[in-house]
Amino acid sequence: MRTWKQWKGAALLTALLLAVPVGVQAAADFTLGGFIALYGIWDSTQMNSNLSQLVARNNDPNNQHGRLRFSAERIRMNFTIKGPQLWGAKTTGFIEWDFDGGGNEYIMTGTPGGGWASPHKARPRLRHAMFRLNWPETELMLGQYWSLLSDDPPEVAKPGTAGIPGIIWFREPQICVKQKFMGIFEVAASIANPGNGPDGIQLASDQWTANNAYPGESSETPRFTGRVKYEQDLYGKAPFYGRPRGVSAFVAAAWQRLRYRPFVGALVGTTDNRGVMFGQNNFNTVNVEQRDQQYLNHWVVNSSLFLPIITTTTQNLAGTMSLLTHWYVGAGLDLEKEGVPNNTSYMNFVTFDAVNNRWVGDRQLAQQFGGFVQLQYYFTNQWYTTVLWGMNKIFNIDRDRWIGTSRQADPPKLNQHYYLTLWYQPIKALKFGAEYTYARTDYYQNRLQGSNLDNYGENHRLLFVGTFFF
């Protein structure tokens, strides 16, 4: 027998269906799209495919040897769905997935070079699932799609997602509204989920026995993002992903408030030290405690500027040049995939509990800034090159008060990537690239391995990619 709540739910659903015009319920048009890509990558150290990890110190014998990998796991497929008009708006939808997801199919956690899948066990991952209504000057979008922070990505083959080229590749479930003004301005705002599964904020793995691994899931407030964007042809255009584009710029900001539970840094039933403090030649392991529940404000301000340098007034891109740059600053940035859980929050020392041998502190979010500068030049309409430098830095750390909440905590003093990419795209459906990357991580802490003392690591990468778009 149906309950009163079930009857109310059925009545509400019926009323909503009756409110939609009959023509709207017509069948939609589906278009399949995506690409197939093969990567061949050689690294001089043990790095993951996206360069989203810090480079191990040069004196680390477990990581300082080369590695060659071929991978086709980055295949991507999508459906674009065109529906009928509703309330004067065009309706469209978009669903996309790839085979680049994590999981047990990947090599074991802790193995150097983690993040590569077995060639036969790459795991499907949902990237986008959204629908939108578009009026002439207004857009309403509901679903999982690019964040307002993530427009204008760099065009290199494998940009690292951990803060090297700004805040890119970030997707989130959201309700987003965009409004155009005067044909050159766009104001947008979104309300989103404060934690986004494996792409959301995590605590370090050492703390999972005492805390939810995704503290954002217990947040009582959504994630708010706003953006103002400007684009206009002022003096000519230059290439951006194979098409002419005028001057473009945006400023975006995001905020959310997360709850962190009290935390004692020892495994349940043991007295193992689970935290670290800065030392002279190595970290000192300590027992660490977060003394009470805390609510912390994660925030970020991101900016982008695209400038045509050598311009064109036609579709011919030969001999043209453009500049693209992003810069951001914020706190607690692993939610934007700009950091790793071990480093984006820490304890600020308050007192020492001599009875329990614990260093007690208040959790703080690491402050970080970073970005990139990219130059792109087209020799012909098929051959072009990209040169990019990107960096990020955790700053405002007090070495005397900082306590890492995990034995894996190891904040970077400066993280840098340099890219030189040569592209060849004979037709729209085929694109080939050859890339050299130099990556370097400088750390706050020296580490002694045997008789070798070091505080930085370097990686050299040679990459080839071939992509077929459909």
XYZ file of C-alpha atoms in Angstrom:
470
model
C 0.000 0.000 0.000
C 1.278 3.455 -0.880
C 2.049 5.837 1.960
C 0.811 9.431 2.048
C 4.352 10.658 1.177
C 4.452 8.343 -1.858
C 1.076 9.643 -3.082
C 2.278 13.240 -2.677
C 5.454 12.435 -4.611
C 3.521 10.802 -7.451
C 1.107 13.745 -7.632
C 3.980 16.241 -7.781
C 5.728 14.292 -10.562
C 2.470 14.127 -12.546
C 1.949 17.867 -12.167
C 5.467 18.595 -13.402
C 5.029 16.348 -16.445
C 1.719 18.021 -17.305
C 3.391 21.424 -17.043
C 5.875 20.517 -19.796
C 4.558 21.095 -23.335
C 3.838 17.914 -25.272
C 6.316 18.845 -28.016
C 9.155 18.905 -25.499
C 8.757 15.193 -24.900
C 9.811 14.460 -28.496
C 12.885 12.337 -29.148
C 16.287 14.053 -28.932
C 19.149 13.856 -31.427
C 22.339 12.111 -30.282
C 25.811 12.707 -31.751
C 28.771 10.493 -30.791
C 32.139 12.188 -30.357
C 35.494 11.793 -28.653
C 39.022 10.754 -29.477
C 41.518 7.894 -29.357
C 45.055 8.723 -28.227
C 48.294 6.777 -27.909
C 51.020 8.145 -25.647
C 54.631 7.068 -25.542
C 56.408 8.583 -22.507
C 59.922 8.255 -21.130
C 60.695 9.801 -17.721
C 64.082 10.024 -16.079
C 62.435 9.366 -12.679
C 59.302 7.595 -11.450
C 56.448 9.972 -12.364
C 52.766 9.374 -13.042
C 51.283 9.996 -16.470
C 49.916 13.504 -15.799
C 52.967 14.832 -13.899
C 50.550 15.594 -11.073
C 52.938 14.450 -8.333
C 55.975 16.117 -6.834
C 59.363 15.074 -8.194
C 61.241 12.864 -5.741
C 64.553 14.204 -4.443
C 67.606 13.454 -6.521
C 69.100 11.339 -3.724
C 66.098 8.975 -3.535
C 67.359 5.664 -4.994
C 63.829 4.232 -5.318
C 62.791 6.938 -7.775
C 65.920 8.089 -9.564
C 65.874 5.748 -12.540
C 64.147 5.972 -15.900
C 60.829 4.566 -17.010
C 59.221 4.024 -20.433
C 55.467 3.626 -20.857
C 52.990 3.356 -23.732
C 49.344 4.006 -22.947
C 46.031 4.172 -24.829
C 43.902 4.473 -21.696
C 43.046 8.121 -22.378
C 40.405 7.222 -24.968
C 37.436 9.546 -24.561
C 33.827 9.153 -25.703
C 30.856 11.454 -25.432
C 27.282 12.032 -26.517
C 25.988 15.465 -27.428
C 22.216 15.547 -27.096
C 20.106 18.147 -28.890
C 16.573 18.453 -27.624
C 13.574 20.560 -28.610
C 12.935 24.103 -27.479
C 11.454 24.761 -24.050
C 10.320 28.150 -22.697
C 12.023 29.828 -25.643
C 15.376 28.142 -24.950
C 17.398 25.539 -26.839
C 17.918 22.384 -24.782
C 21.129 20.362 -25.016
C 22.878 17.715 -22.971
C 26.365 16.278 -22.795
C 27.693 13.010 -21.340
C 31.393 12.105 -21.474
C 33.522 9.338 -20.028
C 37.069 8.067 -20.377
C 39.185 5.154 -19.156
C 41.609 7.146 -17.034
C 40.007 6.536 -13.635
C 41.772 5.229 -10.538
C 40.998 2.121 -8.569
C 42.262 -1.312 -7.631
C 43.128 -2.002 -11.261
C 46.063 0.373 -10.924
C 49.449 -0.589 -9.605
C 49.634 -0.912 -5.851
C 49.440 2.181 -3.675
C 52.883 3.383 -2.669
C 54.646 1.907 -5.676
C 56.886 4.549 -7.290
C 55.253 5.902 -10.415
C 51.699 5.244 -9.215
C 48.895 6.429 -11.437
C 49.532 4.193 -14.445
C 46.924 1.581 -15.261
C 47.587 -1.876 -16.566
C 47.080 -1.697 -20.363
C 44.175 -4.138 -20.015
C 42.556 -2.834 -16.849
C 41.958 0.874 -17.382
C 38.782 1.812 -15.541
C 35.839 3.869 -16.909
C 35.373 7.292 -15.331
C 32.497 9.741 -15.658
C 33.804 13.161 -16.705
C 30.728 15.150 -17.679
C 26.988 14.649 -17.303
C 24.976 17.822 -17.743
C 22.101 19.519 -19.570
C 21.470 23.185 -20.261
C 18.948 25.661 -21.536
C 20.241 28.447 -23.757
C 18.444 31.698 -24.465
C 20.049 34.385 -26.686
C 21.916 36.006 -23.765
C 21.405 33.568 -20.888
C 22.406 29.992 -20.064
C 21.207 27.687 -17.280
C 23.261 24.515 -16.790
C 22.664 21.646 -14.350
C 24.978 18.659 -13.922
C 28.663 17.803 -13.740
C 30.781 19.974 -16.008
C 33.823 22.237 -16.096
C 34.144 24.610 -13.168
C 33.999 28.334 -13.862
C 37.655 28.351 -12.770
C 38.769 26.059 -15.583
C 38.429 27.946 -18.864
C 41.336 28.503 -21.271
C 43.657 25.537 -20.614
C 47.193 25.428 -22.058
C 47.874 23.434 -25.223
C 50.612 21.033 -24.222
C 50.385 17.248 -24.388
C 50.549 16.374 -20.680
C 50.241 19.408 -18.393
C 50.563 18.497 -14.734
C 47.309 18.996 -12.863
C 48.899 19.785 -9.493
C 49.136 23.531 -9.839
C 51.564 23.798 -12.716
C 49.356 25.348 -15.408
C 46.857 27.075 -13.133
C 43.497 25.643 -12.184
C 42.506 23.429 -15.106
C 40.662 20.174 -15.757
C 38.412 20.703 -12.713
C 34.892 19.292 -13.022
C 32.142 19.536 -10.417
C 28.403 18.807 -10.001
C 26.778 22.247 -10.093
C 23.961 24.594 -10.992
C 25.428 27.355 -13.140
C 23.932 30.527 -14.634
C 25.686 32.677 -17.277
C 24.530 36.060 -18.509
C 26.025 38.020 -21.425
C 26.183 41.818 -21.580
C 26.921 44.117 -24.517
C 28.235 41.177 -26.549
C 31.654 41.280 -24.854
C 31.058 40.617 -21.127
C 29.812 37.512 -19.357
C 28.923 37.208 -15.671
C 28.528 33.689 -14.287
C 27.794 32.093 -10.918
C 27.494 28.506 -9.735
C 26.502 26.524 -6.661
C 28.307 23.187 -6.456
C 28.929 20.144 -4.320
C 31.682 20.931 -1.765
C 33.307 17.529 -2.276
C 33.559 15.782 -5.634
C 34.454 12.158 -4.990
C 38.018 11.278 -6.015
C 38.440 14.772 -7.459
C 37.421 16.360 -4.155
C 39.323 17.264 -1.049
C 40.735 14.344 0.940
C 42.548 13.879 4.186
C 45.889 12.134 4.135
C 45.564 8.342 4.135
C 47.140 8.092 7.603
C 44.051 9.821 9.039
C 41.345 7.690 7.495
C 41.001 5.483 10.570
C 39.887 8.490 12.593
C 38.200 10.657 9.968
C 36.104 10.590 6.867
C 38.493 10.540 3.911
C 36.346 13.184 2.182
C 35.552 15.866 4.790
C 33.742 17.900 2.135
C 30.953 15.334 2.205
C 30.051 16.490 5.712
C 29.987 20.168 4.798
C 26.777 22.049 5.505
C 27.413 24.717 2.875
C 27.757 24.419 -0.903
C 30.660 25.627 -2.927
C 30.123 29.091 -4.432
C 31.947 30.254 -7.569
C 31.647 33.491 -9.494
C 33.339 34.789 -12.641
C 33.471 37.876 -14.842
C 34.744 37.319 -18.389
C 35.610 39.698 -21.235
C 36.324 38.863 -24.886
C 36.594 41.169 -27.920
C 38.456 41.560 -31.194
C 40.368 44.770 -30.488
C 43.210 44.707 -33.014
C 43.153 41.270 -34.665
C 43.136 37.634 -33.632
C 45.650 34.892 -32.881
C 45.389 31.104 -32.475
C 43.733 29.354 -29.558
C 43.293 25.592 -30.055
C 43.328 25.991 -33.816
C 40.929 28.899 -34.211
C 41.418 32.694 -34.347
C 40.581 34.488 -31.117
C 40.628 38.077 -29.904
C 41.648 39.478 -26.522
C 40.092 37.521 -23.651
C 40.351 37.776 -19.864
C 38.527 36.558 -16.800
C 38.673 36.783 -13.015
C 37.007 34.040 -10.960
C 36.722 33.256 -7.258
C 35.432 30.277 -5.276
C 34.710 29.611 -1.603
C 33.515 26.763 0.571
C 33.541 25.913 4.252
C 34.499 22.421 5.394
C 34.281 20.610 8.706
C 37.356 18.850 10.123
C 36.864 16.421 12.983
C 39.269 16.106 15.918
C 42.199 13.933 14.972
C 44.807 11.963 16.904
C 47.769 11.077 14.733
C 48.318 7.478 15.753
C 46.846 4.277 14.411
C 44.047 2.895 16.536
C 45.446 0.762 19.366
C 49.052 1.870 18.815
C 51.385 4.678 19.796
C 52.950 4.983 16.322
C 54.056 8.475 15.440
C 51.997 9.605 12.444
C 53.070 13.225 12.015
C 56.278 15.070 11.174
C 58.078 18.277 12.101
C 60.911 20.022 10.286
C 64.392 18.896 11.294
C 67.938 19.651 10.239
C 68.651 16.852 7.741
C 65.378 14.916 7.912
C 61.848 15.226 9.247
C 61.322 14.339 12.905
C 58.373 11.974 13.445
C 55.929 13.035 16.163
C 52.515 12.182 17.530
C 50.131 14.920 16.420
C 46.641 15.859 17.585
C 43.960 18.231 16.332
C 42.407 19.299 19.588
C 38.834 20.058 18.515
C 36.439 20.204 15.607
C 37.160 23.016 13.180
C 35.458 24.744 10.271
C 37.898 26.091 7.699
C 37.364 28.325 4.674
C 38.787 27.013 1.402
C 39.073 29.783 -1.163
C 40.772 30.641 -4.428
C 40.994 33.585 -6.836
C 41.986 32.689 -10.386
C 42.698 34.875 -13.418
C 43.353 34.368 -17.124
C 44.566 36.606 -19.949
C 44.790 35.732 -23.657
C 46.587 38.217 -25.913
C 47.097 38.025 -29.694
C 50.694 39.097 -30.436
C 51.124 38.519 -34.170
C 47.599 38.771 -35.495
C 45.383 37.779 -38.406
C 42.067 39.075 -39.714
C 41.233 35.856 -41.580
C 41.083 32.130 -40.796
C 44.720 31.753 -41.923
C 46.844 31.149 -38.795
C 50.264 30.855 -40.485
C 52.763 33.289 -38.958
C 50.574 34.180 -35.973
C 51.507 34.168 -32.276
C 49.551 34.310 -29.018
C 50.193 34.572 -25.288
C 48.108 32.866 -22.607
C 48.690 33.235 -18.873
C 46.881 32.116 -15.707
C 47.625 33.106 -12.092
C 45.866 32.091 -8.902
C 46.154 32.354 -5.113
C 44.196 30.539 -2.436
C 44.109 28.238 0.586
C 43.392 24.504 0.768
C 43.667 23.945 -2.966
C 43.498 20.180 -3.330
C 39.825 20.650 -4.147
C 40.900 22.319 -7.398
C 43.369 19.452 -7.933
C 46.151 21.942 -7.289
C 47.688 20.049 -4.389
C 47.814 16.717 -2.590
C 46.076 15.841 0.691
C 49.337 15.389 2.593
C 50.347 19.017 2.070
C 47.255 21.182 1.687
C 46.434 21.230 5.386
C 48.619 20.945 8.475
C 48.653 21.596 12.239
C 49.828 24.889 13.674
C 51.487 24.068 17.027
C 49.612 25.191 20.159
C 50.911 23.090 23.066
C 52.668 19.852 23.983
C 50.686 17.166 25.841
C 53.411 15.573 27.968
C 51.048 12.953 29.415
C 50.187 11.465 26.027
C 53.368 12.588 24.261
C 51.405 14.533 21.634
C 52.067 17.747 19.780
C 48.697 19.499 19.816
C 47.686 22.044 17.206
C 44.935 23.695 15.226
C 44.448 22.613 11.644
C 45.336 25.224 9.054
C 45.028 25.304 5.284
C 48.212 25.730 3.288
C 48.308 28.976 1.312
C 49.449 28.615 -2.269
C 49.903 30.615 -5.450
C 50.884 29.638 -8.953
C 50.164 29.814 -12.649
C 51.729 29.644 -16.084
C 52.800 31.631 -19.132
C 52.365 30.098 -22.593
C 53.568 31.310 -25.993
C 52.244 29.671 -29.142
C 53.456 30.237 -32.715
C 52.043 28.828 -35.978
C 54.655 28.138 -38.667
C 51.889 27.023 -41.034
C 48.254 26.070 -40.546
C 49.393 22.500 -39.788
C 52.681 22.972 -37.902
C 52.892 24.989 -34.667
C 54.766 25.051 -31.380
C 53.978 25.742 -27.722
C 56.435 26.975 -25.082
C 55.192 27.017 -21.488
C 56.548 27.684 -18.002
C 54.409 27.009 -14.941
C 54.917 27.006 -11.182
C 53.253 26.791 -7.802
C 54.448 27.500 -4.287
C 53.178 26.860 -0.777
C 53.980 29.983 1.231
C 53.580 31.560 4.664
C 54.823 28.459 6.507
C 56.301 28.950 9.977
C 58.919 26.200 10.252
C 58.896 26.370 14.051
C 55.123 25.823 14.304
C 54.339 23.634 11.268
C 53.344 20.020 12.015
C 52.591 17.669 9.130
C 49.554 15.512 9.822
C 50.957 12.562 7.874
C 54.359 10.918 7.589
C 53.993 11.600 3.845
C 53.688 15.363 4.426
C 56.457 17.128 2.506
C 55.423 20.615 1.310
C 57.088 21.960 -1.845
C 58.912 25.248 -1.570
C 58.688 25.687 -5.345
C 57.282 23.426 -8.059
C 58.144 24.198 -11.712
C 57.434 22.690 -15.130
C 58.905 23.733 -18.502
C 57.327 22.473 -21.751
C 58.428 22.609 -25.379
C 55.870 21.023 -27.721
C 55.814 20.637 -31.505
C 52.373 19.983 -32.990
C 51.386 18.703 -36.434
C 47.708 18.592 -37.383
C 47.314 17.794 -41.109
C 43.515 17.518 -40.838
C 41.053 18.205 -38.017
C 40.665 14.500 -37.282
C 44.397 13.777 -36.752
C 46.895 15.468 -34.446
C 50.456 14.473 -33.542
C 52.738 15.941 -30.901
C 56.316 15.627 -29.648
C 57.134 17.177 -26.282
C 60.046 17.724 -23.913
C 59.294 18.559 -20.281
C 61.611 19.536 -17.460
C 60.052 19.302 -13.999
C 61.674 20.373 -10.743
C 60.439 20.368 -7.136
C 62.292 22.272 -4.400
C 61.362 21.277 -0.847
C 61.433 23.101 2.482
C 63.063 20.108 4.144
C 66.513 18.651 3.475
C 66.659 14.866 3.429
C 69.712 12.735 4.030
C 69.971 9.450 2.114
C 73.181 7.675 3.081
C 75.806 10.388 2.752
C 73.795 12.432 0.207
C 71.862 15.488 1.398
C 69.301 16.956 -0.988
C 66.237 19.220 -1.007
C 65.148 19.116 -4.655
C 64.297 16.663 -7.418
C 64.377 16.843 -11.221
C 62.639 14.931 -13.979
C 63.194 14.980 -17.737
C 60.399 13.727 -19.995
C 60.231 12.866 -23.680
C 56.738 12.312 -25.046
C 55.026 11.402 -28.291
C 51.250 11.438 -28.810
C 48.990 10.627 -31.717
C 45.291 11.493 -31.509
C 42.324 10.617 -33.744
C 39.213 12.742 -33.206
C 35.752 11.500 -34.175
